[in-house]
């Protein structure tokens, strides 16, 4: 009998398999497509530590207080990202030169300051910058920028590389990966689960649900309600240019994340909505593209001569409260969830390490209070 089956071959699933295999657990990953083809391989590659500005403004201080403990998970994960290329033995283009949230007026600055107070309460290093300081740090910014906040821990990594590097390292440790195998049913048995797939039924002691935006469908197979959703969003990338922007740039005015990757291209996103094609897949929305580019140009006018060479849409796993859902499902012993919404690329390494420990009944690493994220205490 298999010891652990992980459903989903994105970053959550492949990294969980790696940490399980590292601990000597026999693990098989089932992926209905190819590895890293959904959110984990389609994202913008930002490594976030701060509270996202958009929900902070729209959901208010009470929401920020409940979200705040999540900062600890993001910080622990960025600590793992720092050494991940060496750990996995592959170049992941991890660069942590800091994140810069910029403002064009006093009201935006006031919101940035309020957010920084919550973040500092969680031990995050956030430095408020006035006009002169922000332009000295980031001379590429528009003259309209009046100030901002700098978080030195943030940065970027390559989403095309990370999940596959985890998968290869896990495989080298003995983990098995079954591609083009879809999980279609789950049933509890006396000492585990029967996992129905498009290639027959597998028997296993424990199951990890790492199915991203489809995690709710997987949980429903066992009658477990999981309040998660998939949202179609889009990203754009420019042609290559000389090094210009070392930071991860956000705007306090509208949705924006902007960074220059190792090849010199500038990735521009921020969670702008894409459309749903009538066949059920996401497709890019030209209106979102032009609004996203306008926010980017307002922050960094030097982008104006660059051509956008590609824009794409993908489905991000989300929840209304933005909080992760981790751990064993109450009442269903042996069934675990690894679900980190909206910023699961950043959080992938740490939450996978945590879930791998929980699966083994071991104390969670990182000396962190997991109770806000565990299903058992939600
Ligand atoms: C456009 C975009 C930009 C983003 N930008 C960022 C960013 O800059 N920084 C950041 O931190 N996060 C970002 N995110 C979010 C991040 O990418 C996700 O939160 C994260 O990748 C989720 O990883 P996952 O492994 O849980 O899900 P996924 O990568 O979606 O993997 C889930 C896998 O489960 C498989 N699966 C589902 N159902 C079944 C089944 N029944 N049987 C077998 N397999 C199944 C799927 O095929 C899929 O491969 C972005 C997301 C998108 C879409």
Short mmCIF file of C-alpha atoms and ligand atoms in Angstrom, two decimals:
data_model
loop_
_atom_site.label_atom_id
_atom_site.label_comp_id
_atom_site.label_asym_id
_atom_site.label_seq_id
_atom_site.Cartn_x
_atom_site.Cartn_y
_atom_site.Cartn_z
CA UNK A 1 0.00 0.00 0.00
CA UNK A 2 1.19 3.55 -0.76
CA UNK A 3 1.99 5.59 2.32
CA UNK A 4 1.02 9.05 1.02
CA UNK A 5 -0.66 10.18 -2.19
CA UNK A 6 -0.37 13.86 -3.04
CA UNK A 7 -3.05 15.13 -5.44
CA UNK A 8 -1.71 17.92 -7.66
CA UNK A 9 1.63 18.49 -9.35
CA UNK A 10 1.97 22.23 -8.78
CA UNK A 11 4.39 23.83 -6.35
CA UNK A 12 2.32 22.78 -3.32
CA UNK A 13 2.23 19.13 -4.37
CA UNK A 14 5.81 18.78 -5.67
CA UNK A 15 7.34 20.58 -2.68
CA UNK A 16 5.26 18.51 -0.21
CA UNK A 17 6.45 15.35 -1.97
CA UNK A 18 10.06 16.56 -1.72
CA UNK A 19 9.90 17.14 2.04
CA UNK A 20 8.08 13.85 2.61
CA UNK A 21 10.64 11.95 0.54
CA UNK A 22 13.45 13.73 2.38
CA UNK A 23 11.97 12.36 5.62
CA UNK A 24 11.91 8.85 4.16
CA UNK A 25 8.15 8.68 3.53
CA UNK A 26 7.00 6.76 0.48
CA UNK A 27 4.99 9.24 -1.63
CA UNK A 28 3.29 9.35 -5.02
CA UNK A 29 2.12 12.54 -6.73
CA UNK A 30 -0.90 12.26 -9.05
CA UNK A 31 -1.25 15.03 -11.64
CA UNK A 32 -4.03 15.11 -14.21
CA UNK A 33 -1.95 17.12 -16.69
CA UNK A 34 1.81 17.80 -16.76
CA UNK A 35 3.65 19.12 -13.70
CA UNK A 36 3.72 22.91 -13.22
CA UNK A 37 1.20 23.69 -15.95
CA UNK A 38 -1.37 25.54 -13.82
CA UNK A 39 -0.93 28.46 -11.39
CA UNK A 40 2.54 27.42 -10.22
CA UNK A 41 4.03 27.67 -13.70
CA UNK A 42 1.95 30.64 -14.89
CA UNK A 43 2.44 33.13 -12.11
CA UNK A 44 4.39 36.37 -11.97
CA UNK A 45 7.20 35.08 -9.76
CA UNK A 46 6.90 37.72 -7.02
CA UNK A 47 8.09 36.79 -3.54
CA UNK A 48 5.78 38.75 -1.24
CA UNK A 49 6.14 39.32 2.48
CA UNK A 50 3.85 42.30 3.01
CA UNK A 51 0.07 42.50 3.23
CA UNK A 52 -1.29 43.05 -0.28
CA UNK A 53 -2.38 46.70 -0.55
CA UNK A 54 -5.57 46.16 -2.51
CA UNK A 55 -7.40 43.97 0.07
CA UNK A 56 -5.93 46.09 2.87
CA UNK A 57 -7.72 49.15 1.45
CA UNK A 58 -10.89 47.33 0.37
CA UNK A 59 -11.37 44.98 3.33
CA UNK A 60 -10.16 47.28 6.12
CA UNK A 61 -8.26 47.02 9.40
CA UNK A 62 -10.32 44.17 10.90
CA UNK A 63 -9.43 41.97 7.94
CA UNK A 64 -5.77 43.06 8.16
CA UNK A 65 -5.65 41.97 11.80
CA UNK A 66 -6.86 38.46 10.92
CA UNK A 67 -4.56 38.23 7.88
CA UNK A 68 -1.49 39.48 9.80
CA UNK A 69 -0.26 36.07 11.12
CA UNK A 70 0.08 34.97 7.48
CA UNK A 71 3.05 37.35 7.23
CA UNK A 72 4.98 34.93 9.44
CA UNK A 73 4.42 32.10 6.95
CA UNK A 74 5.50 34.27 4.02
CA UNK A 75 8.65 35.35 5.87
CA UNK A 76 9.59 31.76 6.75
CA UNK A 77 9.06 30.79 3.16
CA UNK A 78 11.26 33.59 1.83
CA UNK A 79 13.95 32.36 4.23
CA UNK A 80 13.72 28.97 2.49
CA UNK A 81 13.75 30.62 -0.96
CA UNK A 82 17.10 32.27 -0.10
CA UNK A 83 18.92 28.95 -0.17
CA UNK A 84 16.56 26.98 -2.40
CA UNK A 85 18.73 26.94 -5.54
CA UNK A 86 21.50 25.33 -3.49
CA UNK A 87 19.10 22.99 -1.65
CA UNK A 88 17.56 21.68 -4.87
CA UNK A 89 20.74 21.98 -6.95
CA UNK A 90 19.17 24.03 -9.76
CA UNK A 91 19.25 27.77 -10.58
CA UNK A 92 15.90 29.28 -9.58
CA UNK A 93 16.80 32.95 -10.23
CA UNK A 94 15.96 33.94 -6.69
CA UNK A 95 16.74 37.64 -6.15
CA UNK A 96 15.72 39.42 -2.95
CA UNK A 97 16.43 43.10 -3.58
CA UNK A 98 13.31 44.34 -1.80
CA UNK A 99 9.73 45.35 -2.53
CA UNK A 100 8.68 48.96 -2.99
CA UNK A 101 5.05 50.08 -2.55
CA UNK A 102 4.72 53.59 -4.01
CA UNK A 103 2.20 56.41 -3.54
CA UNK A 104 1.19 59.44 -5.58
CA UNK A 105 -0.68 61.37 -2.87
CA UNK A 106 -1.06 61.87 0.87
CA UNK A 107 -4.12 59.60 1.19
CA UNK A 108 -2.19 56.69 -0.36
CA UNK A 109 0.76 57.41 1.94
CA UNK A 110 -1.58 57.33 4.96
CA UNK A 111 -2.83 53.87 3.91
CA UNK A 112 0.75 52.68 3.41
CA UNK A 113 1.65 53.91 6.90
CA UNK A 114 -1.37 52.17 8.46
CA UNK A 115 -0.46 48.92 6.70
CA UNK A 116 3.18 49.22 7.78
CA UNK A 117 2.06 49.45 11.42
CA UNK A 118 0.31 46.07 11.14
CA UNK A 119 3.27 44.53 9.30
CA UNK A 120 5.82 45.79 11.81
CA UNK A 121 3.64 44.29 14.55
CA UNK A 122 4.47 40.93 12.94
CA UNK A 123 8.21 41.71 12.94
CA UNK A 124 8.41 42.55 9.23
CA UNK A 125 11.07 45.10 8.28
CA UNK A 126 9.11 47.88 6.51
CA UNK A 127 10.74 51.29 6.01
CA UNK A 128 8.65 54.36 5.20
CA UNK A 129 10.22 56.61 2.57
CA UNK A 130 9.55 60.25 1.74
CA UNK A 131 9.88 61.74 -1.75
CA UNK A 132 13.66 62.21 -1.71
CA UNK A 133 14.39 58.80 -0.22
CA UNK A 134 12.15 56.91 -2.60
CA UNK A 135 13.73 58.56 -5.66
CA UNK A 136 17.23 58.02 -4.32
CA UNK A 137 16.48 54.30 -3.87
CA UNK A 138 14.57 53.91 -7.15
CA UNK A 139 15.58 56.58 -9.68
CA UNK A 140 13.48 54.83 -12.34
CA UNK A 141 10.22 55.95 -10.65
CA UNK A 142 7.94 58.67 -11.99
CA UNK A 143 8.30 62.20 -10.56
CA UNK A 144 4.65 61.85 -9.51
CA UNK A 145 5.66 59.38 -6.77
CA UNK A 146 5.62 61.22 -3.42
CA UNK A 147 6.81 58.38 -1.18
CA UNK A 148 6.37 54.73 -0.32
CA UNK A 149 7.40 51.81 1.84
CA UNK A 150 10.36 49.51 1.30
CA UNK A 151 10.43 45.90 2.49
CA UNK A 152 13.96 44.53 1.99
CA UNK A 153 12.94 40.86 2.25
CA UNK A 154 10.85 40.74 -0.93
CA UNK A 155 11.90 39.82 -4.44
CA UNK A 156 11.37 37.32 -7.21
CA UNK A 157 12.12 33.82 -8.47
CA UNK A 158 11.50 31.89 -11.68
CA UNK A 159 8.12 30.06 -11.67
CA UNK A 160 9.12 27.99 -14.69
CA UNK A 161 11.98 26.49 -12.68
CA UNK A 162 11.00 26.08 -9.03
CA UNK A 163 8.26 23.40 -9.11
CA UNK A 164 10.15 21.22 -11.58
CA UNK A 165 13.31 21.52 -9.48
CA UNK A 166 11.34 20.32 -6.44
CA UNK A 167 9.92 17.44 -8.50
CA UNK A 168 13.33 16.32 -9.78
CA UNK A 169 14.84 16.52 -6.28
CA UNK A 170 11.89 14.58 -4.85
CA UNK A 171 12.21 11.94 -7.55
CA UNK A 172 15.92 11.56 -6.75
CA UNK A 173 14.86 10.85 -3.15
CA UNK A 174 12.42 8.15 -4.27
CA UNK A 175 9.13 10.04 -4.75
CA UNK A 176 6.99 8.84 -7.68
CA UNK A 177 5.20 11.14 -10.10
CA UNK A 178 2.24 9.92 -12.16
CA UNK A 179 1.32 12.41 -14.88
CA UNK A 180 -1.98 12.41 -16.80
CA UNK A 181 -3.72 10.61 -13.96
CA UNK A 182 -6.84 12.35 -12.72
CA UNK A 183 -8.31 11.65 -9.30
CA UNK A 184 -12.03 11.03 -9.77
CA UNK A 185 -13.10 9.58 -6.43
CA UNK A 186 -12.03 9.22 -2.80
CA UNK A 187 -13.46 6.84 -0.24
CA UNK A 188 -12.44 6.16 3.35
CA UNK A 189 -11.45 2.63 4.18
CA UNK A 190 -10.57 0.97 7.47
CA UNK A 191 -6.90 1.98 7.44
CA UNK A 192 -6.74 4.65 4.73
CA UNK A 193 -8.35 5.65 1.48
CA UNK A 194 -9.30 4.21 -1.88
CA UNK A 195 -8.28 6.75 -4.51
CA UNK A 196 -10.18 6.28 -7.77
CA UNK A 197 -8.26 7.56 -10.79
CA UNK A 198 -8.49 7.47 -14.56
CA UNK A 199 -5.96 4.61 -14.32
CA UNK A 200 -7.69 2.55 -11.67
CA UNK A 201 -7.99 2.51 -7.88
CA UNK A 202 -5.00 3.06 -5.56
CA UNK A 203 -4.98 2.30 -1.85
CA UNK A 204 -3.13 4.64 0.51
CA UNK A 205 -2.87 5.49 4.19
CA UNK A 206 -2.86 9.30 3.87
CA UNK A 207 -3.85 11.80 1.18
CA UNK A 208 -2.65 15.38 0.69
CA UNK A 209 -5.00 17.62 -1.27
CA UNK A 210 -2.70 20.00 -3.17
CA UNK A 211 -5.03 20.54 -6.11
CA UNK A 212 -4.87 24.35 -6.10
CA UNK A 213 -8.01 25.93 -7.51
CA UNK A 214 -9.57 22.44 -7.69
CA UNK A 215 -8.94 21.68 -4.00
CA UNK A 216 -12.64 22.21 -3.27
CA UNK A 217 -13.61 19.56 -5.84
CA UNK A 218 -11.17 17.07 -4.31
CA UNK A 219 -12.46 17.74 -0.78
CA UNK A 220 -16.04 17.34 -2.03
CA UNK A 221 -15.21 13.76 -3.09
CA UNK A 222 -15.10 12.97 0.64
CA UNK A 223 -18.08 15.20 1.44
CA UNK A 224 -15.83 17.85 2.97
CA UNK A 225 -16.86 21.45 2.24
CA UNK A 226 -13.83 23.65 1.42
CA UNK A 227 -14.65 27.26 0.68
CA UNK A 228 -12.09 27.92 -2.06
CA UNK A 229 -12.35 29.29 -5.56
CA UNK A 230 -10.43 29.79 -8.80
CA UNK A 231 -10.12 33.28 -10.28
CA UNK A 232 -8.95 34.02 -13.82
CA UNK A 233 -6.20 36.67 -13.75
CA UNK A 234 -3.50 37.76 -16.16
CA UNK A 235 0.14 38.84 -16.46
CA UNK A 236 2.10 40.53 -19.28
CA UNK A 237 5.79 40.52 -20.15
CA UNK A 238 7.83 43.01 -22.18
CA UNK A 239 10.73 42.52 -24.53
CA UNK A 240 14.16 42.41 -22.89
CA UNK A 241 15.90 45.60 -21.88
CA UNK A 242 19.02 46.65 -19.97
CA UNK A 243 18.88 46.33 -16.17
CA UNK A 244 16.54 49.06 -14.94
CA UNK A 245 14.39 47.84 -12.03
CA UNK A 246 16.03 45.77 -9.28
CA UNK A 247 12.96 45.86 -7.00
CA UNK A 248 9.51 44.34 -6.89
CA UNK A 249 7.32 47.43 -7.41
CA UNK A 250 3.71 47.84 -6.24
CA UNK A 251 1.35 50.81 -6.51
CA UNK A 252 -0.91 52.07 -3.73
CA UNK A 253 -3.12 53.62 -6.43
CA UNK A 254 -4.25 50.49 -8.26
CA UNK A 255 -3.37 46.84 -8.78
CA UNK A 256 0.27 46.47 -9.82
CA UNK A 257 3.22 44.15 -9.41
CA UNK A 258 6.19 44.88 -11.63
CA UNK A 259 9.65 43.38 -11.77
CA UNK A 260 12.48 42.74 -14.21
CA UNK A 261 13.45 39.09 -14.54
CA UNK A 262 16.90 37.60 -15.01
CA UNK A 263 16.58 37.72 -18.80
CA UNK A 264 15.82 41.48 -18.74
CA UNK A 265 12.08 41.27 -19.47
CA UNK A 266 9.67 43.20 -17.27
CA UNK A 267 6.79 41.17 -15.84
CA UNK A 268 3.70 43.28 -15.20
CA UNK A 269 0.69 42.01 -13.27
CA UNK A 270 -1.04 42.58 -9.96
CA UNK A 271 -4.13 40.39 -10.16
CA UNK A 272 -5.99 42.07 -13.02
CA UNK A 273 -9.03 39.97 -13.99
CA UNK A 274 -8.98 37.85 -17.14
CA UNK A 275 -12.09 36.46 -18.84
CA UNK A 276 -13.52 32.95 -18.84
CA UNK A 277 -13.62 31.50 -22.35
CA UNK A 278 -16.92 29.76 -23.16
CA UNK A 279 -14.98 26.46 -23.24
CA UNK A 280 -14.11 26.95 -19.59
CA UNK A 281 -10.50 28.12 -19.70
CA UNK A 282 -9.21 31.60 -18.81
CA UNK A 283 -8.39 34.05 -21.62
CA UNK A 284 -6.79 37.48 -21.50
CA UNK A 285 -8.91 40.63 -21.29
CA UNK A 286 -7.59 43.54 -23.42
CA UNK A 287 -9.25 46.09 -21.15
CA UNK A 288 -7.42 44.69 -18.10
CA UNK A 289 -4.20 44.68 -20.12
CA UNK A 290 -4.43 48.36 -21.05
CA UNK A 291 -5.40 49.40 -17.51
CA UNK A 292 -2.56 47.32 -16.06
CA UNK A 293 -0.09 48.93 -18.50
CA UNK A 294 -1.38 52.42 -17.59
CA UNK A 295 -0.72 51.78 -13.87
CA UNK A 296 2.74 50.43 -14.72
CA UNK A 297 3.62 53.43 -16.90
CA UNK A 298 2.38 55.86 -14.26
CA UNK A 299 4.87 54.31 -11.82
CA UNK A 300 7.78 53.70 -14.24
CA UNK A 301 7.61 55.97 -17.33
CA UNK A 302 10.82 54.45 -18.73
CA UNK A 303 8.77 51.39 -19.72
CA UNK A 304 7.04 53.41 -22.48
CA UNK A 305 9.27 52.37 -25.40
CA UNK A 306 9.13 48.66 -24.54
CA UNK A 307 6.89 46.28 -26.47
CA UNK A 308 4.69 43.84 -24.59
CA UNK A 309 5.60 40.53 -26.21
CA UNK A 310 3.17 38.23 -24.42
CA UNK A 311 0.23 38.28 -22.08
CA UNK A 312 -1.38 35.21 -20.57
CA UNK A 313 -4.22 34.24 -18.29
CA UNK A 314 -4.30 31.54 -15.62
CA UNK A 315 -6.42 30.51 -12.66
CA UNK A 316 -5.26 31.52 -9.22
CA UNK A 317 -6.47 29.61 -6.17
CA UNK A 318 -8.27 32.07 -3.90
CA UNK A 319 -10.37 32.43 -0.78
CA UNK A 320 -12.44 35.42 0.33
CA UNK A 321 -10.38 35.96 3.48
CA UNK A 322 -7.00 35.38 1.75
CA UNK A 323 -5.98 33.01 4.56
CA UNK A 324 -4.31 29.64 3.94
CA UNK A 325 -6.02 26.35 4.75
CA UNK A 326 -3.58 23.77 6.07
CA UNK A 327 -3.52 20.51 7.91
CA UNK A 328 -5.68 17.49 8.63
CA UNK A 329 -9.40 17.73 7.96
CA UNK A 330 -11.33 17.34 11.23
CA UNK A 331 -13.32 14.11 11.21
CA UNK A 332 -11.36 12.66 8.28
CA UNK A 333 -8.11 11.35 9.79
CA UNK A 334 -5.37 10.99 7.19
CA UNK A 335 -6.81 13.59 4.79
CA UNK A 336 -4.65 16.75 4.67
CA UNK A 337 -4.95 20.06 2.81
CA UNK A 338 -2.15 22.24 1.46
CA UNK A 339 -3.86 25.35 0.12
CA UNK A 340 -2.29 28.80 0.12
CA UNK A 341 -4.41 31.34 -1.78
CA UNK A 342 -3.26 34.21 -4.03
CA UNK A 343 0.41 34.10 -3.00
CA UNK A 344 1.05 30.37 -3.05
CA UNK A 345 4.24 30.75 -5.08
CA UNK A 346 5.88 32.69 -2.27
CA UNK A 347 4.46 30.47 0.45
CA UNK A 348 5.01 27.15 -1.34
CA UNK A 349 8.28 26.07 0.30
CA UNK A 350 7.30 26.80 3.91
CA UNK A 351 3.75 25.47 3.77
CA UNK A 352 4.94 22.32 2.03
CA UNK A 353 7.52 21.78 4.78
CA UNK A 354 4.80 22.34 7.40
CA UNK A 355 2.24 20.04 5.75
CA UNK A 356 4.88 17.32 5.28
CA UNK A 357 5.52 17.42 9.04
CA UNK A 358 1.82 17.41 9.91
CA UNK A 359 1.26 14.38 7.66
CA UNK A 360 3.85 12.51 9.73
CA UNK A 361 2.29 13.63 13.01
CA UNK A 362 5.47 15.58 13.75
CA UNK A 363 5.53 19.03 15.30
CA UNK A 364 5.43 21.80 12.71
CA UNK A 365 8.80 23.43 12.09
CA UNK A 366 9.66 27.15 12.25
CA UNK A 367 8.38 27.79 15.78
CA UNK A 368 5.23 29.36 14.38
CA UNK A 369 1.67 29.34 15.70
CA UNK A 370 -0.26 27.43 13.06
CA UNK A 371 -3.65 27.69 14.74
CA UNK A 372 -4.94 30.54 12.48
CA UNK A 373 -4.39 28.32 9.42
CA UNK A 374 -5.36 24.86 10.60
CA UNK A 375 -8.73 23.53 9.49
CA UNK A 376 -9.21 22.20 12.99
CA UNK A 377 -9.26 25.73 14.43
CA UNK A 378 -10.96 27.70 11.63
C1 LIG B 1 -1.43 34.76 -13.19
C2 LIG B 1 -1.00 34.44 -11.78
C3 LIG B 1 -0.04 35.22 -11.17
C4 LIG B 1 0.37 34.91 -9.86
N1 LIG B 1 1.41 35.61 -9.32
C5 LIG B 1 1.92 35.21 -8.13
C6 LIG B 1 3.09 35.82 -7.63
O1 LIG B 1 3.69 36.68 -8.27
N2 LIG B 1 3.55 35.43 -6.40
C7 LIG B 1 2.90 34.48 -5.65
O2 LIG B 1 3.34 34.19 -4.54
N3 LIG B 1 1.82 33.83 -6.13
C8 LIG B 1 1.32 34.17 -7.35
N4 LIG B 1 0.24 33.53 -7.87
C9 LIG B 1 -0.41 32.47 -7.07
C10 LIG B 1 0.35 31.15 -7.14
O3 LIG B 1 0.77 30.88 -8.45
C11 LIG B 1 -0.55 30.02 -6.62
O4 LIG B 1 -1.11 30.38 -5.37
C12 LIG B 1 0.26 28.72 -6.45
O5 LIG B 1 1.00 28.44 -7.60
C13 LIG B 1 -0.69 27.55 -6.12
O6 LIG B 1 0.06 26.36 -6.21
P1 LIG B 1 -0.67 24.95 -6.15
O7 LIG B 1 0.35 23.91 -6.32
O8 LIG B 1 -1.55 24.94 -4.93
O9 LIG B 1 -1.71 24.99 -7.38
P2 LIG B 1 -1.46 24.67 -8.95
O10 LIG B 1 -0.15 25.15 -9.41
O11 LIG B 1 -2.68 25.17 -9.65
O12 LIG B 1 -1.41 23.09 -8.99
C14 LIG B 1 -2.55 22.30 -8.70
C15 LIG B 1 -2.42 21.05 -9.57
O13 LIG B 1 -3.44 20.13 -9.21
C16 LIG B 1 -3.81 19.44 -10.38
N5 LIG B 1 -5.12 18.81 -10.17
C17 LIG B 1 -6.29 19.44 -9.91
N6 LIG B 1 -7.27 18.53 -9.79
C18 LIG B 1 -6.72 17.29 -9.98
C19 LIG B 1 -7.23 15.98 -9.98
N7 LIG B 1 -8.53 15.70 -9.79
N8 LIG B 1 -6.37 14.94 -10.19
C20 LIG B 1 -5.02 15.16 -10.39
N9 LIG B 1 -4.51 16.42 -10.42
C21 LIG B 1 -5.33 17.47 -10.21
C22 LIG B 1 -3.82 20.52 -11.44
O14 LIG B 1 -3.76 20.00 -12.77
C23 LIG B 1 -2.61 21.34 -11.05
O15 LIG B 1 -1.45 20.97 -11.77
C24 LIG B 1 -0.23 33.82 -9.16
C25 LIG B 1 -1.20 33.04 -9.80
C26 LIG B 1 -1.58 33.33 -11.10
C27 LIG B 1 -2.61 32.46 -11.78
#
